Coordinates of C-alpha atoms in Angstrom, one line a residue:
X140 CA 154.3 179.5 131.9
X141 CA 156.1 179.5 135.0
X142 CA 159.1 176.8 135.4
X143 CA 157.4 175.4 139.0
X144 CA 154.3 174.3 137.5
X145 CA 153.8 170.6 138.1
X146 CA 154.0 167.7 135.9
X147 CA 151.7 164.8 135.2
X148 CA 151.9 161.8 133.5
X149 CA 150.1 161.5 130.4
X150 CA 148.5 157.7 129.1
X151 CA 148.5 157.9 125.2
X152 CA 148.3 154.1 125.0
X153 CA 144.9 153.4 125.4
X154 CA 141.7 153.5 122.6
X155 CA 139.0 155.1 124.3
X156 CA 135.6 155.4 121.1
X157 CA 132.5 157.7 122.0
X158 CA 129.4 157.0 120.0
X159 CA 127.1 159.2 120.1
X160 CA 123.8 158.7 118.5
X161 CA 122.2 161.4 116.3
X162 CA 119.4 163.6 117.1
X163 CA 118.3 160.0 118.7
X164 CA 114.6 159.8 119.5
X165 CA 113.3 162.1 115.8
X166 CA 115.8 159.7 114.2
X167 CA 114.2 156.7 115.3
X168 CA 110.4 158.1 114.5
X169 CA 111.8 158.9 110.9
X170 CA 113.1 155.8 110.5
X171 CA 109.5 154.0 111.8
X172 CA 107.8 157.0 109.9
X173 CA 108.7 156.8 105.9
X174 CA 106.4 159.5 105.6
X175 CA 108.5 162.0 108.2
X176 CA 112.1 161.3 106.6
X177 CA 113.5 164.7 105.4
X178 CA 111.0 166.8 107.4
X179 CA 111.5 169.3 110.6
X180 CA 110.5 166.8 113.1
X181 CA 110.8 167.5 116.9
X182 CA 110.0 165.0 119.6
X183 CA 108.1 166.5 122.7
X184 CA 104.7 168.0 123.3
X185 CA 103.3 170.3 121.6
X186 CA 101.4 172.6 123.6
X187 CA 102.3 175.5 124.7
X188 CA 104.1 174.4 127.8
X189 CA 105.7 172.0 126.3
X190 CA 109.4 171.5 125.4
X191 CA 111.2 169.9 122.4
X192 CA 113.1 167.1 123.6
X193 CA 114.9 165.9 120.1
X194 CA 114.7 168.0 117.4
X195 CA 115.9 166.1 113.2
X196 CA 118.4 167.9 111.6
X197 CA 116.1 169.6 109.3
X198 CA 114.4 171.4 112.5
X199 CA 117.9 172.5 113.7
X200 CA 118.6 174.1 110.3
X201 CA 115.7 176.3 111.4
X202 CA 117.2 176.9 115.0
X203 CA 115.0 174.7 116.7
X204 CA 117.1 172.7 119.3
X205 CA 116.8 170.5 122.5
X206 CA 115.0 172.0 125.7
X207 CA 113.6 174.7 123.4
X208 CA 109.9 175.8 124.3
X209 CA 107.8 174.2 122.0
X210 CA 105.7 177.3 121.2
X211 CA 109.3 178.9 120.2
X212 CA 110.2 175.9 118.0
X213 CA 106.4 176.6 116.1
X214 CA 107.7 180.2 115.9
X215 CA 111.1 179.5 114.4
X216 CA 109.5 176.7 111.9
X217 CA 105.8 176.9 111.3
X218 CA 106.2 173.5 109.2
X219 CA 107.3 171.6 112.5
X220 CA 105.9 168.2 113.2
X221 CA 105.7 167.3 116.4
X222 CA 105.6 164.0 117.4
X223 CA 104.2 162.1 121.2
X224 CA 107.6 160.8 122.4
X225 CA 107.3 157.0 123.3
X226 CA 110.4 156.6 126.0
X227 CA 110.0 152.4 126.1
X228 CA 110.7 152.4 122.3
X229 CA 114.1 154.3 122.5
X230 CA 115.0 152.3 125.6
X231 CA 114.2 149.2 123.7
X232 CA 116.5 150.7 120.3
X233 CA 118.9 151.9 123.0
X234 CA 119.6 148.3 124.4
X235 CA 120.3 146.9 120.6
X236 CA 122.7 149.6 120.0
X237 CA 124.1 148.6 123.6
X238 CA 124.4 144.9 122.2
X239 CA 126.3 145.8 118.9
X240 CA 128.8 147.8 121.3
X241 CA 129.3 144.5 123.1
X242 CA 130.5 142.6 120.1
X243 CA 133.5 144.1 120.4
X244 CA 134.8 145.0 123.9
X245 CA 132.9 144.6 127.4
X246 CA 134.4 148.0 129.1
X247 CA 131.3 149.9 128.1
X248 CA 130.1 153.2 129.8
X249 CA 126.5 153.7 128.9
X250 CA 126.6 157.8 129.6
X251 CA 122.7 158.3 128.5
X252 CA 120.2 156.4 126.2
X253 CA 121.7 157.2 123.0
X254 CA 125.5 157.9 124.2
X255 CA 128.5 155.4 125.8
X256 CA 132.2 155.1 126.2
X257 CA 134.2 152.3 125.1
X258 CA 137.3 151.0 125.5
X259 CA 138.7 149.1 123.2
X260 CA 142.2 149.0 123.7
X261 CA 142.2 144.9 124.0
X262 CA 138.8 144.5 121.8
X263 CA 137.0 141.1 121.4
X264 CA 137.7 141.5 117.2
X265 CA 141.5 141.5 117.7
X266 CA 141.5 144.9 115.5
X267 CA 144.8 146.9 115.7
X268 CA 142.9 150.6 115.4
X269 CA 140.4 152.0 117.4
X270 CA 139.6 154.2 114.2
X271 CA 138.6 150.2 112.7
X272 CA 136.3 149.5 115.1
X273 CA 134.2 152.7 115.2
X274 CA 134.1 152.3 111.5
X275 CA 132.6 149.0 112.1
X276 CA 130.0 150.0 114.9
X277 CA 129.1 152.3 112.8
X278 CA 128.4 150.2 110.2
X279 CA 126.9 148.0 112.3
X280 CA 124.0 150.4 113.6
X281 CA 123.2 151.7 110.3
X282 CA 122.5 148.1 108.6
X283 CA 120.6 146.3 111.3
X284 CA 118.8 149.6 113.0
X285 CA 119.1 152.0 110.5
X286 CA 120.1 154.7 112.3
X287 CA 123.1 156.9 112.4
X288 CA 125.7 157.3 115.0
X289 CA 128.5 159.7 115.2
X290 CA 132.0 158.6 116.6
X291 CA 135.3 159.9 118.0
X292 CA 138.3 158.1 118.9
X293 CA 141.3 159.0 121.1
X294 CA 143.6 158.4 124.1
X295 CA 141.1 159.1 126.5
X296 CA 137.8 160.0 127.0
X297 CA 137.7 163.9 126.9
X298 CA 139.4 163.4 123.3
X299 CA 136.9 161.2 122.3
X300 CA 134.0 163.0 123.2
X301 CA 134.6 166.4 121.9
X302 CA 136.1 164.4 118.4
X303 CA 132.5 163.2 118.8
X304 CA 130.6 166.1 118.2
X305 CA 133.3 167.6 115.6
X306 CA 131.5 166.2 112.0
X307 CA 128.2 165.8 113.1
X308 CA 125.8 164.1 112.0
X309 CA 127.4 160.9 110.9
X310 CA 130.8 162.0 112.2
X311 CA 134.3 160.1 112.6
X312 CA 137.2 161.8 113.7
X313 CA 140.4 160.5 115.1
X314 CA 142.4 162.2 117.5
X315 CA 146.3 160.5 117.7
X316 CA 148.7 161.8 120.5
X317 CA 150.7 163.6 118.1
X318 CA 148.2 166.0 117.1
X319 CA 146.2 165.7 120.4
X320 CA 148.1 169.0 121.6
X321 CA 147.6 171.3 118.2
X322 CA 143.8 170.2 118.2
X323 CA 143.3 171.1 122.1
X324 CA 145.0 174.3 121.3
X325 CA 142.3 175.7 118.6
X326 CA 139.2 174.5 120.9
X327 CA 136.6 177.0 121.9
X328 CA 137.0 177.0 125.4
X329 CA 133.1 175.8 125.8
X330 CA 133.8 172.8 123.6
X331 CA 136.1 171.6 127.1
X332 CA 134.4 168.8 129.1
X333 CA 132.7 170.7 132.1
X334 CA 132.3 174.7 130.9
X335 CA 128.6 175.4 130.6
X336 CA 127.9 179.2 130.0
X337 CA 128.5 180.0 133.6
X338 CA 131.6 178.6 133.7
X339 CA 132.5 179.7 129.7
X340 CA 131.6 183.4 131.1
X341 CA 133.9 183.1 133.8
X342 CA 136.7 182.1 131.8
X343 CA 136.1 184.6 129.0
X344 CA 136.4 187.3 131.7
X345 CA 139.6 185.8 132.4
X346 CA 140.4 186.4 129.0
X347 CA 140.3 182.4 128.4
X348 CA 138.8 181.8 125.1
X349 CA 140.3 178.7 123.6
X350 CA 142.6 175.9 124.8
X351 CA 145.7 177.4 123.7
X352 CA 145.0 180.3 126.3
X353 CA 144.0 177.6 128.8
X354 CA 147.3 176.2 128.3
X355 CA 149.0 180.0 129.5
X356 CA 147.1 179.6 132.9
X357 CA 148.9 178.6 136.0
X358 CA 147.8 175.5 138.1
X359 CA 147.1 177.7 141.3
X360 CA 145.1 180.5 139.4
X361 CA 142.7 177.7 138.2
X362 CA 142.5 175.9 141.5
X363 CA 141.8 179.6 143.1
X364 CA 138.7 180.4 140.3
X365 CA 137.6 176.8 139.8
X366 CA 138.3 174.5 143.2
X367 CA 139.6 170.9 142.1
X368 CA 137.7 171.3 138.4
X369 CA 140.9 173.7 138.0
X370 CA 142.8 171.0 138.2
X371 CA 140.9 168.8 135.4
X372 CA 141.1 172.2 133.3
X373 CA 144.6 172.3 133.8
X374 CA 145.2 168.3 132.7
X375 CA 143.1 168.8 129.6
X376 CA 144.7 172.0 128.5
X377 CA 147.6 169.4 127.9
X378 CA 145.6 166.4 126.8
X379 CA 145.3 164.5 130.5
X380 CA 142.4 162.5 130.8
X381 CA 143.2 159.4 133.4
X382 CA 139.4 158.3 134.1
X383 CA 138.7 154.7 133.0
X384 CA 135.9 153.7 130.8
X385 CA 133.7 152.1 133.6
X386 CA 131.5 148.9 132.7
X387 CA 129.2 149.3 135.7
X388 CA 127.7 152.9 137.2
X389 CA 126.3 152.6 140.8
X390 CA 122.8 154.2 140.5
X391 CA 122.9 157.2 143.2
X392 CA 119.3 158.1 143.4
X393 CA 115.8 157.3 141.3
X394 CA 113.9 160.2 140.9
X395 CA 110.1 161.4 139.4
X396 CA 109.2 164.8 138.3
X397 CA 105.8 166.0 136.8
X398 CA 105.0 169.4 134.5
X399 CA 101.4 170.4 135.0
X400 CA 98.9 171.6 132.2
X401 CA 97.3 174.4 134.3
X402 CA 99.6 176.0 137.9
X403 CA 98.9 173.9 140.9
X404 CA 96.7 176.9 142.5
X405 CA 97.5 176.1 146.3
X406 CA 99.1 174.2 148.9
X407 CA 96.4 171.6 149.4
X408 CA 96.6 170.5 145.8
X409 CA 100.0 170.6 146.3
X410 CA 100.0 167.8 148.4
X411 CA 97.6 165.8 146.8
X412 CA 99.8 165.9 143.6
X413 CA 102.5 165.1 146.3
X414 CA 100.8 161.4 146.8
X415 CA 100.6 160.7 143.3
X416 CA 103.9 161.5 143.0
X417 CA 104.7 159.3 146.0
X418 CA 103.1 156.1 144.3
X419 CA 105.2 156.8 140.9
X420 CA 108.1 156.7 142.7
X421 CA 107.7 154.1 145.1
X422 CA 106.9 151.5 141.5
X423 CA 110.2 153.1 140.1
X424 CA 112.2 152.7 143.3
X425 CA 111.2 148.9 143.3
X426 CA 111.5 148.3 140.0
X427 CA 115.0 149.6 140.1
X428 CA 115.5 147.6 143.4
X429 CA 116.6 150.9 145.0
X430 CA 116.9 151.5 148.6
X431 CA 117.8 155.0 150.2
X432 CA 117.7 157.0 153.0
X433 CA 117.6 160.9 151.4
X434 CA 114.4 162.4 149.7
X435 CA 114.5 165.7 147.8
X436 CA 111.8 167.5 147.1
X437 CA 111.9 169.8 143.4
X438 CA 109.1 172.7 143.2
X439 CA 109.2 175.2 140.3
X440 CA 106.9 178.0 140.4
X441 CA 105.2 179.7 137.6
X442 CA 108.1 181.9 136.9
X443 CA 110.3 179.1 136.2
X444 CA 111.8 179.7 139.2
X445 CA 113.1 176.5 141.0
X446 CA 113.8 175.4 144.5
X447 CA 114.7 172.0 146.2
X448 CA 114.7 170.7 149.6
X449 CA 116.2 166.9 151.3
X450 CA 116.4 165.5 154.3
X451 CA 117.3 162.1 155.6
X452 CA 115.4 160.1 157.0
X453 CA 116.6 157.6 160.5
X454 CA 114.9 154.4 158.0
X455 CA 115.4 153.8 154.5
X456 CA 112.6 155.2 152.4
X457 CA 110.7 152.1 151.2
X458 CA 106.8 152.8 151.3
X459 CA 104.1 155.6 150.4
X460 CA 103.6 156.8 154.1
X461 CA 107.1 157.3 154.9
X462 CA 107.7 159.5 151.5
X463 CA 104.5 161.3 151.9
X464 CA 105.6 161.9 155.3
X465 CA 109.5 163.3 154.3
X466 CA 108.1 165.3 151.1
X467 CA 105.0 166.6 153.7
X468 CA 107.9 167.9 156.0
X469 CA 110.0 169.4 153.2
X470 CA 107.0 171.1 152.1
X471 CA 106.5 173.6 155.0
X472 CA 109.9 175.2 154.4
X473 CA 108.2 176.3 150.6
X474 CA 106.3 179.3 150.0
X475 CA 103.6 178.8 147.4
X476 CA 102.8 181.8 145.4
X477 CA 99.4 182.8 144.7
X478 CA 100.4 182.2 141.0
X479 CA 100.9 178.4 141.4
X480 CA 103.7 175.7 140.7
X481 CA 104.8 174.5 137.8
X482 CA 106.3 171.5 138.7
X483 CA 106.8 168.8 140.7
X484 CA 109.5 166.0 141.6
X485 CA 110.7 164.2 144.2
X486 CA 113.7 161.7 144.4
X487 CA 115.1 159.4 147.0
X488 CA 119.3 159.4 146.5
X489 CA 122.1 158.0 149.6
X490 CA 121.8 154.4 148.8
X491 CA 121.8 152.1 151.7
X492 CA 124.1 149.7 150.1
X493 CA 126.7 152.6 149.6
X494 CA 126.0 153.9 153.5
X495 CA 127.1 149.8 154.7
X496 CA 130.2 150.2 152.6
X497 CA 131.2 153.5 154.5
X498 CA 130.3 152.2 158.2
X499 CA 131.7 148.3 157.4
X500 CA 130.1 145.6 158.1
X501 CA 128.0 145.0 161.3
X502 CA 126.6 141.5 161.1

């Protein structure tokens, strides 16, 4: 590496935990389901448009996996059960694991449903080891919910998530400083926070496949191939991770999408299905309390092809008329094949909270 590369400071003082619940919404129907436990069980519909949103462990032994095409799934394992996901449930479950992680620190980072950050550096318990209190949460989830979790602990939270997923299912794996640096160096270069297969692609080409040839790369040729993300590549190719584990997230937009049965044929049931749409949204915008400004409108065609238009509007979007209106305007820049849509979604994002803190106050 060249000798003017720059330094940065690296934190190793902190205990950052992921938990990350496994195969969460089929482990939750086994659990209310005796009579599913140790069967191929995948959550989702299953028609043949449908998609598997959770597949158990015995399904993935069969290569059946998240985001999967159902009528795949049926392909890979004819002995699949599929079960009607019920979204208020796992909520509800997701809130109790929620209150166990608030036993023993407040500094917690809810990343999805089933999935959080915690930081439990100075923890409510008074226990020395971050290692300790995973143990415990774990512990904790499997007696009162009887579910499983997997955990990693480190320094930071790029450590702690990829330890995560490194002894699925019912992992624990510890990361300490001193071997933070060996471990980075043996990573697959997808298993890096941010490097999807576009992204893994473009790196392999580069001749980048694990951390340890991330590590070789110069600061400037990442920047010039990756923009700032070059610079988070760069930080984790030597263990850098400076992002706090943040109690509150700022919603930035609430959103509604629909997958249809049969192609919407044209572009007057187009807009039809946008009013529906409308109404659904408008109950989850003021159920969130959610104000904004910006609505985008999502179409995918029956090729799976995808497009997606915004605008923003001069008043915040806060009734039917005024997001029929936006998505109605949106609409005429979309060409609807003969063949039909697939989907539908539309989502209102800029909050006007967020806009007053940029201009300052007025009043």
């Amino acid at each position: 590496m060249s000798t003017s590369e720059p330094t940065f400071v690296n934190v190793t003082n902190r205990k950052i935990i992921h938990v990350d619940m496994d195969a969460f919404y089929a482990s939750v129907e086994q659990r209310d389901h005796p009579e599913l436990r140790g069967k191929p069980v995948a959550v989702g519909h299953a028609d043949s448009r449908g998609v598997v949103a959770t597949a158990s462990y015995e399904a993935r032994k069969f290569g059946v996996h998240s985001a999967m095409p159902s009528s795949r799934a049926k392909m890979l394992c004819p002995q699949l059960v599929f079960i009607e996901g019920r979204m208020s449930h796992y909520k509800e479950v997701g809130m109790q694991i929620r209150e166990i992680f608030h036993r023993y620190t407040d500094l917690v980072e809810p990343i999805s449903i089933d999935e959080a950050y915690l930081d439990v550096t100075n923890n409510k318990k008074g226990i020395v080891l971050g290692v300790d209190v995973a143990k415990r949460i774990k512990v904790d989830i499997r007696n009162e919910l009887h579910l499983v979790a997997s955990a990693g602990v480190s320094y930071n939270k790029f450590l702690a998530k990829v330890a995560s997923d490194w002894r699925k299912p019912d992992g624990l794996c510890t990361i300490h400083p001193s071997r933070a640096q060996h471990f980075i160096e043996q990573l697959p270069i997808k298993a890096f926070w941010g490097v999807g297969p576009v992204t893994e692609e473009k790196f392999l080409k580069m001749g980048v496949k694990t951390g340890a040839d991330l590590l070789k790369m110069p600061l400037a040729e990442l920047v010039s191939h990756f923009g700032q993300a070059g610079v988070t590549y760069y930080k984790f190719a030597r263990g850098i991770d400076d992002r706090p584990v943040q109690s509150e997230r700022v919603r930035k937009s609430v959103g509604c999408e629909v997958t249809y049965e049969v192609d919407i044929p044209d572009r007057a049931f187009v807009l039809e299905e946008i009013g529906v749409l409308a109404d659904d949204l408008l109950k989850r915008l003021n159920r969130s309390r959610f104000v904004g400004t910006t609505l985008t409108l999502k179409v995918r065609f029956f090729d799976f092809r995808t497009v997606t238009r915004s605008l923003t509007a001069d008043a915040p979007l806060v009734d039917k008329d005024s997001i029929v209106r936006a998505a109605t305007a949106l609409l005429t820049d979309v060409d609807i094949p003969s063949r039909g849509v697939r989907l539908l979604g539309l989502s209102v994002s800029s909050p006007v909270e967020e806009q007053n803190e940029r201009q300052g106050v007025l009043f």
